Amino acid sequence: MEIDDSVAVITCTLAEKDLLSFGAVSELADLLDTTSAPRDKVSVVVITGTDGRFVPDVDRDELTRRSEGEAVSGDVMAWHRVTAALESMPQPTVAAVDGNAGGGGCVLALACTLRIGSERFVFGPVEPNLGVVGTDSSANLVRLVGPATGAELLLTEREVDAATAKQIGLINEVLPSKGFDAQARQWCQRIAALPPATVFGIRQAVTGSTSASRNELLDAQPPNSSARYASR
C-alpha cells in the first residue's frame, strides 16, 4: 500500500500463477482496517493489480477444504471483513481493473463504491458456486445493472467487455490500457481534490441511498413530496 496526495493505492502483487488464498485476503482486510482510520490523510482508497491483472482467481481447493471443516491459513472471516470494509469505510473505494475481474475479483469489484477499467477490462463470469447468490455481492450487482441484466450475468455466467460494462453501468469509466495505472490515479485525484468533509459526506449519502428500499426512501421524503413525484 502507498499513499499519494490523499489517495491510498493497495496493489495486489500476486503472480499470475498464484491463487487468492485466505491468507492473501486476510492481508487485504488488515490493510483496509489500517487505511480507514487516518481520515485526515486518506480520502480515496484504490484496489488494483499489476501487469494487466486485477487479482488472481480464488483458491478453490482451499474453499473446499474450509467447507469440509479443515483448517486453512489466514482468517476464515477475511472475505466478510474485506467486503464489509469496502462497503462501509468512510472513504469511497475504487476498483481499478486492468484486465480480468473474475472469481474473487468480481466480489471485490462489486463491493467498491466505483469501478474503472482499461480497454482490455473483462468482468466475470460471476460464478454462483463461489457463494455470490443471496449475498451483498449479488445485491450490489443488481443495484448496478438492474434485476434483468443481473439475473442474466448470474444465470449465464457470461463475460462482459469494457464497452458493454460501461454501457450497462457496471463500470464508471474506461481508460486506455497504455499508462492505465497513472491515468487511474489521476482519475481518483479528481475526487481527492475535493474537501475531505465533502467526499466523506457524499460517500455516506450514497451508501445510505443505495441500501434503502424504495418505500424507505419515500417514507423519508417531506410530507406530500411523494404525491408530487407521482404526479409528474
PDB file of C-alpha atoms in Angstrom:
ATOM      1  CA  MET A   1       0.000   0.000   0.000  1.00  0.00           C
ATOM      2  CA  GLU A   2       1.163   3.536  -0.768  1.00  0.00           C
ATOM      3  CA  ILE A   3      -0.481   6.897  -0.062  1.00  0.00           C
ATOM      4  CA  ASP A   4      -0.025   9.766  -2.503  1.00  0.00           C
ATOM      5  CA  ASP A   5      -1.932  13.062  -2.203  1.00  0.00           C
ATOM      6  CA  SER A   6      -4.748  11.539  -0.120  1.00  0.00           C
ATOM      7  CA  VAL A   7      -5.156   8.528  -2.431  1.00  0.00           C
ATOM      8  CA  ALA A   8      -4.268   5.164  -0.886  1.00  0.00           C
ATOM      9  CA  VAL A   9      -3.422   2.562  -3.524  1.00  0.00           C
ATOM     10  CA  ILE A  10      -3.467  -1.087  -2.463  1.00  0.00           C
ATOM     11  CA  THR A  11      -1.785  -3.214  -5.131  1.00  0.00           C
ATOM     12  CA  CYS A  12      -2.144  -6.982  -5.429  1.00  0.00           C
ATOM     13  CA  THR A  13       1.323  -8.252  -6.321  1.00  0.00           C
ATOM     14  CA  LEU A  14       0.479 -11.944  -6.570  1.00  0.00           C
ATOM     15  CA  ALA A  15       1.850 -13.575  -9.713  1.00  0.00           C
ATOM     16  CA  GLU A  16      -0.465 -14.886 -12.421  1.00  0.00           C
ATOM     17  CA  LYS A  17       0.154 -18.478 -11.308  1.00  0.00           C
ATOM     18  CA  ASP A  18      -0.769 -17.678  -7.705  1.00  0.00           C
ATOM     19  CA  LEU A  19      -4.266 -18.023  -6.269  1.00  0.00           C
ATOM     20  CA  LEU A  20      -6.182 -15.787  -3.895  1.00  0.00           C
ATOM     21  CA  SER A  21      -5.941 -17.598  -0.563  1.00  0.00           C
ATOM     22  CA  PHE A  22      -7.475 -16.821   2.818  1.00  0.00           C
ATOM     23  CA  GLY A  23      -4.019 -15.637   3.820  1.00  0.00           C
ATOM     24  CA  ALA A  24      -3.889 -13.069   0.997  1.00  0.00           C
ATOM     25  CA  VAL A  25      -7.444 -11.885   1.680  1.00  0.00           C
ATOM     26  CA  SER A  26      -6.587 -11.586   5.387  1.00  0.00           C
ATOM     27  CA  GLU A  27      -3.686  -9.287   4.453  1.00  0.00           C
ATOM     28  CA  LEU A  28      -6.062  -7.153   2.374  1.00  0.00           C
ATOM     29  CA  ALA A  29      -8.537  -6.990   5.259  1.00  0.00           C
ATOM     30  CA  ASP A  30      -5.781  -5.792   7.608  1.00  0.00           C
ATOM     31  CA  LEU A  31      -4.698  -3.116   5.120  1.00  0.00           C
ATOM     32  CA  LEU A  32      -8.263  -1.848   4.765  1.00  0.00           C
ATOM     33  CA  ASP A  33      -8.620  -1.685   8.549  1.00  0.00           C
ATOM     34  CA  THR A  34      -5.422   0.364   8.695  1.00  0.00           C
ATOM     35  CA  THR A  35      -6.402   2.640   5.809  1.00  0.00           C
ATOM     36  CA  SER A  36      -9.885   3.564   7.031  1.00  0.00           C
ATOM     37  CA  ALA A  37      -8.566   5.165  10.244  1.00  0.00           C
ATOM     38  CA  PRO A  38      -6.404   8.129   9.070  1.00  0.00           C
ATOM     39  CA  ARG A  39      -9.259  10.140   7.547  1.00  0.00           C
ATOM     40  CA  ASP A  40      -7.087  13.254   7.580  1.00  0.00           C
ATOM     41  CA  LYS A  41      -4.562  11.507   5.280  1.00  0.00           C
ATOM     42  CA  VAL A  42      -6.715   9.309   3.013  1.00  0.00           C
ATOM     43  CA  SER A  43      -9.744  10.480   1.009  1.00  0.00           C
ATOM     44  CA  VAL A  44      -9.896   7.680  -1.593  1.00  0.00           C
ATOM     45  CA  VAL A  45      -8.901   4.002  -1.418  1.00  0.00           C
ATOM     46  CA  VAL A  46      -7.966   2.177  -4.635  1.00  0.00           C
ATOM     47  CA  ILE A  47      -7.534  -1.568  -5.150  1.00  0.00           C
ATOM     48  CA  THR A  48      -5.607  -2.593  -8.251  1.00  0.00           C
ATOM     49  CA  GLY A  49      -3.187  -5.179  -9.625  1.00  0.00           C
ATOM     50  CA  THR A  50      -0.049  -5.298 -11.754  1.00  0.00           C
ATOM     51  CA  ASP A  51       0.935  -6.221 -15.320  1.00  0.00           C
ATOM     52  CA  GLY A  52      -2.560  -6.301 -16.791  1.00  0.00           C
ATOM     53  CA  ARG A  53      -4.120  -8.149 -13.858  1.00  0.00           C
ATOM     54  CA  PHE A  54      -6.500  -7.212 -11.048  1.00  0.00           C
ATOM     55  CA  VAL A  55      -6.440 -10.044  -8.520  1.00  0.00           C
ATOM     56  CA  PRO A  56      -5.991 -13.759  -9.326  1.00  0.00           C
ATOM     57  CA  ASP A  57      -8.664 -16.400  -9.055  1.00  0.00           C
ATOM     58  CA  VAL A  58      -9.789 -17.762  -5.706  1.00  0.00           C
ATOM     59  CA  ASP A  59      -8.034 -20.842  -4.342  1.00  0.00           C
ATOM     60  CA  ARG A  60     -10.976 -23.191  -4.862  1.00  0.00           C
ATOM     61  CA  ASP A  61      -9.259 -26.170  -3.246  1.00  0.00           C
ATOM     62  CA  GLU A  62      -8.845 -24.099  -0.091  1.00  0.00           C
ATOM     63  CA  LEU A  63     -12.522 -23.095  -0.214  1.00  0.00           C
ATOM     64  CA  THR A  64     -13.470 -26.761  -0.485  1.00  0.00           C
ATOM     65  CA  ARG A  65     -11.254 -27.717   2.450  1.00  0.00           C
ATOM     66  CA  ARG A  66     -12.745 -24.897   4.516  1.00  0.00           C
ATOM     67  CA  SER A  67     -16.303 -26.016   3.675  1.00  0.00           C
ATOM     68  CA  GLU A  68     -15.383 -29.528   4.839  1.00  0.00           C
ATOM     69  CA  GLY A  69     -14.192 -28.186   8.179  1.00  0.00           C
ATOM     70  CA  GLU A  70     -10.449 -28.384   7.559  1.00  0.00           C
ATOM     71  CA  ALA A  71      -8.136 -25.696   8.913  1.00  0.00           C
ATOM     72  CA  VAL A  72      -6.769 -23.111   6.480  1.00  0.00           C
ATOM     73  CA  SER A  73      -4.132 -20.419   6.866  1.00  0.00           C
ATOM     74  CA  GLY A  74      -5.423 -16.913   7.405  1.00  0.00           C
ATOM     75  CA  ASP A  75      -8.664 -15.581   8.848  1.00  0.00           C
ATOM     76  CA  VAL A  76     -11.685 -17.631   7.755  1.00  0.00           C
ATOM     77  CA  MET A  77     -13.775 -14.451   8.090  1.00  0.00           C
ATOM     78  CA  ALA A  78     -11.412 -12.473   5.833  1.00  0.00           C
ATOM     79  CA  TRP A  79     -13.775 -12.310   2.853  1.00  0.00           C
ATOM     80  CA  HIS A  80     -16.535 -10.919   5.044  1.00  0.00           C
ATOM     81  CA  ARG A  81     -14.131  -8.423   6.599  1.00  0.00           C
ATOM     82  CA  VAL A  82     -12.962  -7.209   3.186  1.00  0.00           C
ATOM     83  CA  THR A  83     -16.379  -6.769   1.590  1.00  0.00           C
ATOM     84  CA  ALA A  84     -17.808  -5.184   4.748  1.00  0.00           C
ATOM     85  CA  ALA A  85     -14.899  -2.720   4.892  1.00  0.00           C
ATOM     86  CA  LEU A  86     -15.161  -1.801   1.206  1.00  0.00           C
ATOM     87  CA  GLU A  87     -18.873  -1.139   1.589  1.00  0.00           C
ATOM     88  CA  SER A  88     -18.752   0.755   4.899  1.00  0.00           C
ATOM     89  CA  MET A  89     -15.423   2.581   5.298  1.00  0.00           C
ATOM     90  CA  PRO A  90     -15.712   6.405   5.303  1.00  0.00           C
ATOM     91  CA  GLN A  91     -13.668   6.832   2.117  1.00  0.00           C
ATOM     92  CA  PRO A  92     -15.033   5.966  -1.336  1.00  0.00           C
ATOM     93  CA  THR A  93     -13.361   2.828  -2.671  1.00  0.00           C
ATOM     94  CA  VAL A  94     -12.319   2.299  -6.288  1.00  0.00           C
ATOM     95  CA  ALA A  95     -11.576  -0.945  -8.123  1.00  0.00           C
ATOM     96  CA  ALA A  96      -9.052  -0.085 -10.846  1.00  0.00           C
ATOM     97  CA  VAL A  97      -9.095  -3.105 -13.138  1.00  0.00           C
ATOM     98  CA  ASP A  98      -6.617  -3.555 -15.963  1.00  0.00           C
ATOM     99  CA  GLY A  99      -7.556  -6.967 -17.311  1.00  0.00           C
ATOM    100  CA  ASN A 100      -9.928  -9.564 -15.914  1.00  0.00           C
ATOM    101  CA  ALA A 101     -12.085  -9.244 -12.799  1.00  0.00           C
ATOM    102  CA  GLY A 102     -13.351 -12.788 -12.428  1.00  0.00           C
ATOM    103  CA  GLY A 103     -13.931 -15.106  -9.487  1.00  0.00           C
ATOM    104  CA  GLY A 104     -12.939 -13.306  -6.309  1.00  0.00           C
ATOM    105  CA  GLY A 105     -12.160 -10.224  -8.395  1.00  0.00           C
ATOM    106  CA  CYS A 106     -15.881  -9.903  -9.143  1.00  0.00           C
ATOM    107  CA  VAL A 107     -16.676  -9.925  -5.437  1.00  0.00           C
ATOM    108  CA  LEU A 108     -14.086  -7.253  -4.650  1.00  0.00           C
ATOM    109  CA  ALA A 109     -15.047  -5.007  -7.576  1.00  0.00           C
ATOM    110  CA  LEU A 110     -18.758  -5.169  -6.764  1.00  0.00           C
ATOM    111  CA  ALA A 111     -18.098  -4.204  -3.142  1.00  0.00           C
ATOM    112  CA  CYS A 112     -16.309  -0.988  -4.162  1.00  0.00           C
ATOM    113  CA  THR A 113     -18.037   2.370  -4.483  1.00  0.00           C
ATOM    114  CA  LEU A 114     -16.668   2.934  -8.011  1.00  0.00           C
ATOM    115  CA  ARG A 115     -15.093   0.808 -10.744  1.00  0.00           C
ATOM    116  CA  ILE A 116     -12.804   1.902 -13.578  1.00  0.00           C
ATOM    117  CA  GLY A 117     -11.386  -0.412 -16.210  1.00  0.00           C
ATOM    118  CA  SER A 118      -8.858  -0.410 -19.008  1.00  0.00           C
ATOM    119  CA  GLU A 119      -9.738  -1.102 -22.641  1.00  0.00           C
ATOM    120  CA  ARG A 120      -8.855  -4.755 -22.025  1.00  0.00           C
ATOM    121  CA  PHE A 121     -11.139  -4.944 -18.989  1.00  0.00           C
ATOM    122  CA  VAL A 122     -13.243  -8.110 -18.721  1.00  0.00           C
ATOM    123  CA  PHE A 123     -15.790  -8.656 -15.961  1.00  0.00           C
ATOM    124  CA  GLY A 124     -16.896 -12.130 -14.951  1.00  0.00           C
ATOM    125  CA  PRO A 125     -18.007 -14.670 -15.126  1.00  0.00           C
ATOM    126  CA  VAL A 126     -19.940 -14.151 -11.899  1.00  0.00           C
ATOM    127  CA  GLU A 127     -19.927 -17.663 -10.503  1.00  0.00           C
ATOM    128  CA  PRO A 128     -22.830 -18.699  -8.231  1.00  0.00           C
ATOM    129  CA  ASN A 129     -20.763 -21.577  -6.787  1.00  0.00           C
ATOM    130  CA  LEU A 130     -18.482 -19.017  -5.092  1.00  0.00           C
ATOM    131  CA  GLY A 131     -21.306 -18.108  -2.740  1.00  0.00           C
ATOM    132  CA  VAL A 132     -22.307 -14.886  -4.524  1.00  0.00           C
ATOM    133  CA  VAL A 133     -26.043 -15.595  -4.760  1.00  0.00           C
ATOM    134  CA  GLY A 134     -28.070 -14.268  -1.855  1.00  0.00           C
ATOM    135  CA  THR A 135     -25.195 -12.164  -0.522  1.00  0.00           C
ATOM    136  CA  ASP A 136     -24.315  -8.482  -0.674  1.00  0.00           C
ATOM    137  CA  SER A 137     -22.372  -9.249  -3.863  1.00  0.00           C
ATOM    138  CA  SER A 138     -25.474 -10.260  -5.830  1.00  0.00           C
ATOM    139  CA  ALA A 139     -27.377  -7.323  -4.308  1.00  0.00           C
ATOM    140  CA  ASN A 140     -24.608  -4.943  -5.395  1.00  0.00           C
ATOM    141  CA  LEU A 141     -24.679  -6.390  -8.913  1.00  0.00           C
ATOM    142  CA  VAL A 142     -28.436  -5.856  -9.192  1.00  0.00           C
ATOM    143  CA  ARG A 143     -28.169  -2.276  -7.913  1.00  0.00           C
ATOM    144  CA  LEU A 144     -25.593  -1.512 -10.596  1.00  0.00           C
ATOM    145  CA  VAL A 145     -27.109  -3.178 -13.669  1.00  0.00           C
ATOM    146  CA  GLY A 146     -30.741  -3.859 -12.719  1.00  0.00           C
ATOM    147  CA  PRO A 147     -32.602  -7.124 -12.000  1.00  0.00           C
ATOM    148  CA  ALA A 148     -32.860  -8.418 -15.576  1.00  0.00           C
ATOM    149  CA  THR A 149     -29.201  -7.910 -16.520  1.00  0.00           C
ATOM    150  CA  GLY A 150     -28.069  -9.031 -13.061  1.00  0.00           C
ATOM    151  CA  ALA A 151     -30.043 -12.261 -13.416  1.00  0.00           C
ATOM    152  CA  GLU A 152     -28.595 -12.800 -16.894  1.00  0.00           C
ATOM    153  CA  LEU A 153     -24.994 -12.369 -15.708  1.00  0.00           C
ATOM    154  CA  LEU A 154     -25.591 -14.794 -12.838  1.00  0.00           C
ATOM    155  CA  LEU A 155     -27.549 -17.409 -14.794  1.00  0.00           C
ATOM    156  CA  THR A 156     -25.438 -17.457 -17.960  1.00  0.00           C
ATOM    157  CA  GLU A 157     -22.047 -16.757 -16.321  1.00  0.00           C
ATOM    158  CA  ARG A 158     -21.030 -14.744 -19.379  1.00  0.00           C
ATOM    159  CA  GLU A 159     -18.123 -12.320 -19.526  1.00  0.00           C
ATOM    160  CA  VAL A 160     -18.599  -8.598 -20.201  1.00  0.00           C
ATOM    161  CA  ASP A 161     -16.040  -6.448 -22.028  1.00  0.00           C
ATOM    162  CA  ALA A 162     -15.186  -2.845 -21.198  1.00  0.00           C
ATOM    163  CA  ALA A 163     -17.554  -1.159 -23.657  1.00  0.00           C
ATOM    164  CA  THR A 164     -20.519  -3.280 -22.583  1.00  0.00           C
ATOM    165  CA  ALA A 165     -19.681  -2.879 -18.899  1.00  0.00           C
ATOM    166  CA  LYS A 166     -19.698   0.906 -19.292  1.00  0.00           C
ATOM    167  CA  GLN A 167     -22.974   0.803 -21.193  1.00  0.00           C
ATOM    168  CA  ILE A 168     -24.828  -1.230 -18.556  1.00  0.00           C
ATOM    169  CA  GLY A 169     -23.425   0.768 -15.633  1.00  0.00           C
ATOM    170  CA  LEU A 170     -21.078  -1.883 -14.320  1.00  0.00           C
ATOM    171  CA  ILE A 171     -18.034   0.403 -14.522  1.00  0.00           C
ATOM    172  CA  ASN A 172     -17.815   4.184 -14.333  1.00  0.00           C
ATOM    173  CA  GLU A 173     -15.021   4.851 -16.812  1.00  0.00           C
ATOM    174  CA  VAL A 174     -12.926   3.122 -19.468  1.00  0.00           C
ATOM    175  CA  LEU A 175      -9.301   4.274 -19.715  1.00  0.00           C
ATOM    176  CA  PRO A 176      -6.577   3.338 -22.232  1.00  0.00           C
ATOM    177  CA  SER A 177      -4.586   0.231 -21.353  1.00  0.00           C
ATOM    178  CA  LYS A 178      -1.312   2.041 -22.005  1.00  0.00           C
ATOM    179  CA  GLY A 179      -0.427   4.008 -18.895  1.00  0.00           C
ATOM    180  CA  PHE A 180      -3.543   2.744 -17.116  1.00  0.00           C
ATOM    181  CA  ASP A 181      -2.060   2.909 -13.610  1.00  0.00           C
ATOM    182  CA  ALA A 182      -1.090   6.580 -13.899  1.00  0.00           C
ATOM    183  CA  GLN A 183      -4.381   7.547 -15.527  1.00  0.00           C
ATOM    184  CA  ALA A 184      -6.381   5.677 -12.896  1.00  0.00           C
ATOM    185  CA  ARG A 185      -4.578   7.598 -10.155  1.00  0.00           C
ATOM    186  CA  GLN A 186      -5.251  10.889 -11.939  1.00  0.00           C
ATOM    187  CA  TRP A 187      -8.926   9.925 -12.183  1.00  0.00           C
ATOM    188  CA  CYS A 188      -9.025   9.304  -8.430  1.00  0.00           C
ATOM    189  CA  GLN A 189      -7.161  12.546  -7.736  1.00  0.00           C
ATOM    190  CA  ARG A 190     -10.202  14.436  -9.028  1.00  0.00           C
ATOM    191  CA  ILE A 191     -12.103  13.018  -6.064  1.00  0.00           C
ATOM    192  CA  ALA A 192      -9.276  13.515  -3.576  1.00  0.00           C
ATOM    193  CA  ALA A 193      -9.029  17.186  -4.624  1.00  0.00           C
ATOM    194  CA  LEU A 194     -12.424  17.859  -3.048  1.00  0.00           C
ATOM    195  CA  PRO A 195     -12.575  18.859   0.636  1.00  0.00           C
ATOM    196  CA  PRO A 196     -12.459  15.664   2.748  1.00  0.00           C
ATOM    197  CA  ALA A 197     -15.710  16.558   4.519  1.00  0.00           C
ATOM    198  CA  THR A 198     -17.422  16.756   1.114  1.00  0.00           C
ATOM    199  CA  VAL A 199     -16.001  13.400  -0.011  1.00  0.00           C
ATOM    200  CA  PHE A 200     -16.982  11.625   3.202  1.00  0.00           C
ATOM    201  CA  GLY A 201     -20.422  13.262   3.220  1.00  0.00           C
ATOM    202  CA  ILE A 202     -21.166  12.173  -0.345  1.00  0.00           C
ATOM    203  CA  ARG A 203     -19.867   8.686   0.393  1.00  0.00           C
ATOM    204  CA  GLN A 204     -22.185   8.396   3.383  1.00  0.00           C
ATOM    205  CA  ALA A 205     -25.147   9.799   1.464  1.00  0.00           C
ATOM    206  CA  VAL A 206     -24.650   7.419  -1.463  1.00  0.00           C
ATOM    207  CA  THR A 207     -24.166   4.408   0.805  1.00  0.00           C
ATOM    208  CA  GLY A 208     -27.369   5.232   2.660  1.00  0.00           C
ATOM    209  CA  SER A 209     -29.409   5.752  -0.502  1.00  0.00           C
ATOM    210  CA  THR A 210     -28.274   2.521  -2.187  1.00  0.00           C
ATOM    211  CA  SER A 211     -29.001   0.399   0.861  1.00  0.00           C
ATOM    212  CA  ALA A 212     -32.515   1.773   1.368  1.00  0.00           C
ATOM    213  CA  SER A 213     -35.603   0.373  -0.300  1.00  0.00           C
ATOM    214  CA  ARG A 214     -37.961   2.469  -2.432  1.00  0.00           C
ATOM    215  CA  ASN A 215     -40.566   2.544   0.333  1.00  0.00           C
ATOM    216  CA  GLU A 216     -37.962   3.662   2.879  1.00  0.00           C
ATOM    217  CA  LEU A 217     -36.875   6.493   0.574  1.00  0.00           C
ATOM    218  CA  LEU A 218     -40.485   7.612   0.059  1.00  0.00           C
ATOM    219  CA  ASP A 219     -41.126   7.487   3.805  1.00  0.00           C
ATOM    220  CA  ALA A 220     -38.105   9.729   4.334  1.00  0.00           C
ATOM    221  CA  GLN A 221     -39.440  12.414   1.961  1.00  0.00           C
ATOM    222  CA  PRO A 222     -41.097  15.568   3.351  1.00  0.00           C
ATOM    223  CA  PRO A 223     -44.915  15.491   3.555  1.00  0.00           C
ATOM    224  CA  ASN A 224     -46.678  15.481   0.151  1.00  0.00           C
ATOM    225  CA  SER A 225     -43.381  15.106  -1.707  1.00  0.00           C
ATOM    226  CA  SER A 226     -44.200  11.578  -2.877  1.00  0.00           C
ATOM    227  CA  ALA A 227     -47.504  12.811  -4.248  1.00  0.00           C
ATOM    228  CA  ARG A 228     -45.686  15.490  -6.252  1.00  0.00           C
ATOM    229  CA  TYR A 229     -43.281  12.898  -7.706  1.00  0.00           C
ATOM    230  CA  ALA A 230     -46.140  10.527  -8.527  1.00  0.00           C
ATOM    231  CA  SER A 231     -47.971  13.250 -10.448  1.00  0.00           C
ATOM    232  CA  ARG A 232     -45.034  14.010 -12.752  1.00  0.00           C
TER     233      ARG A 232
END
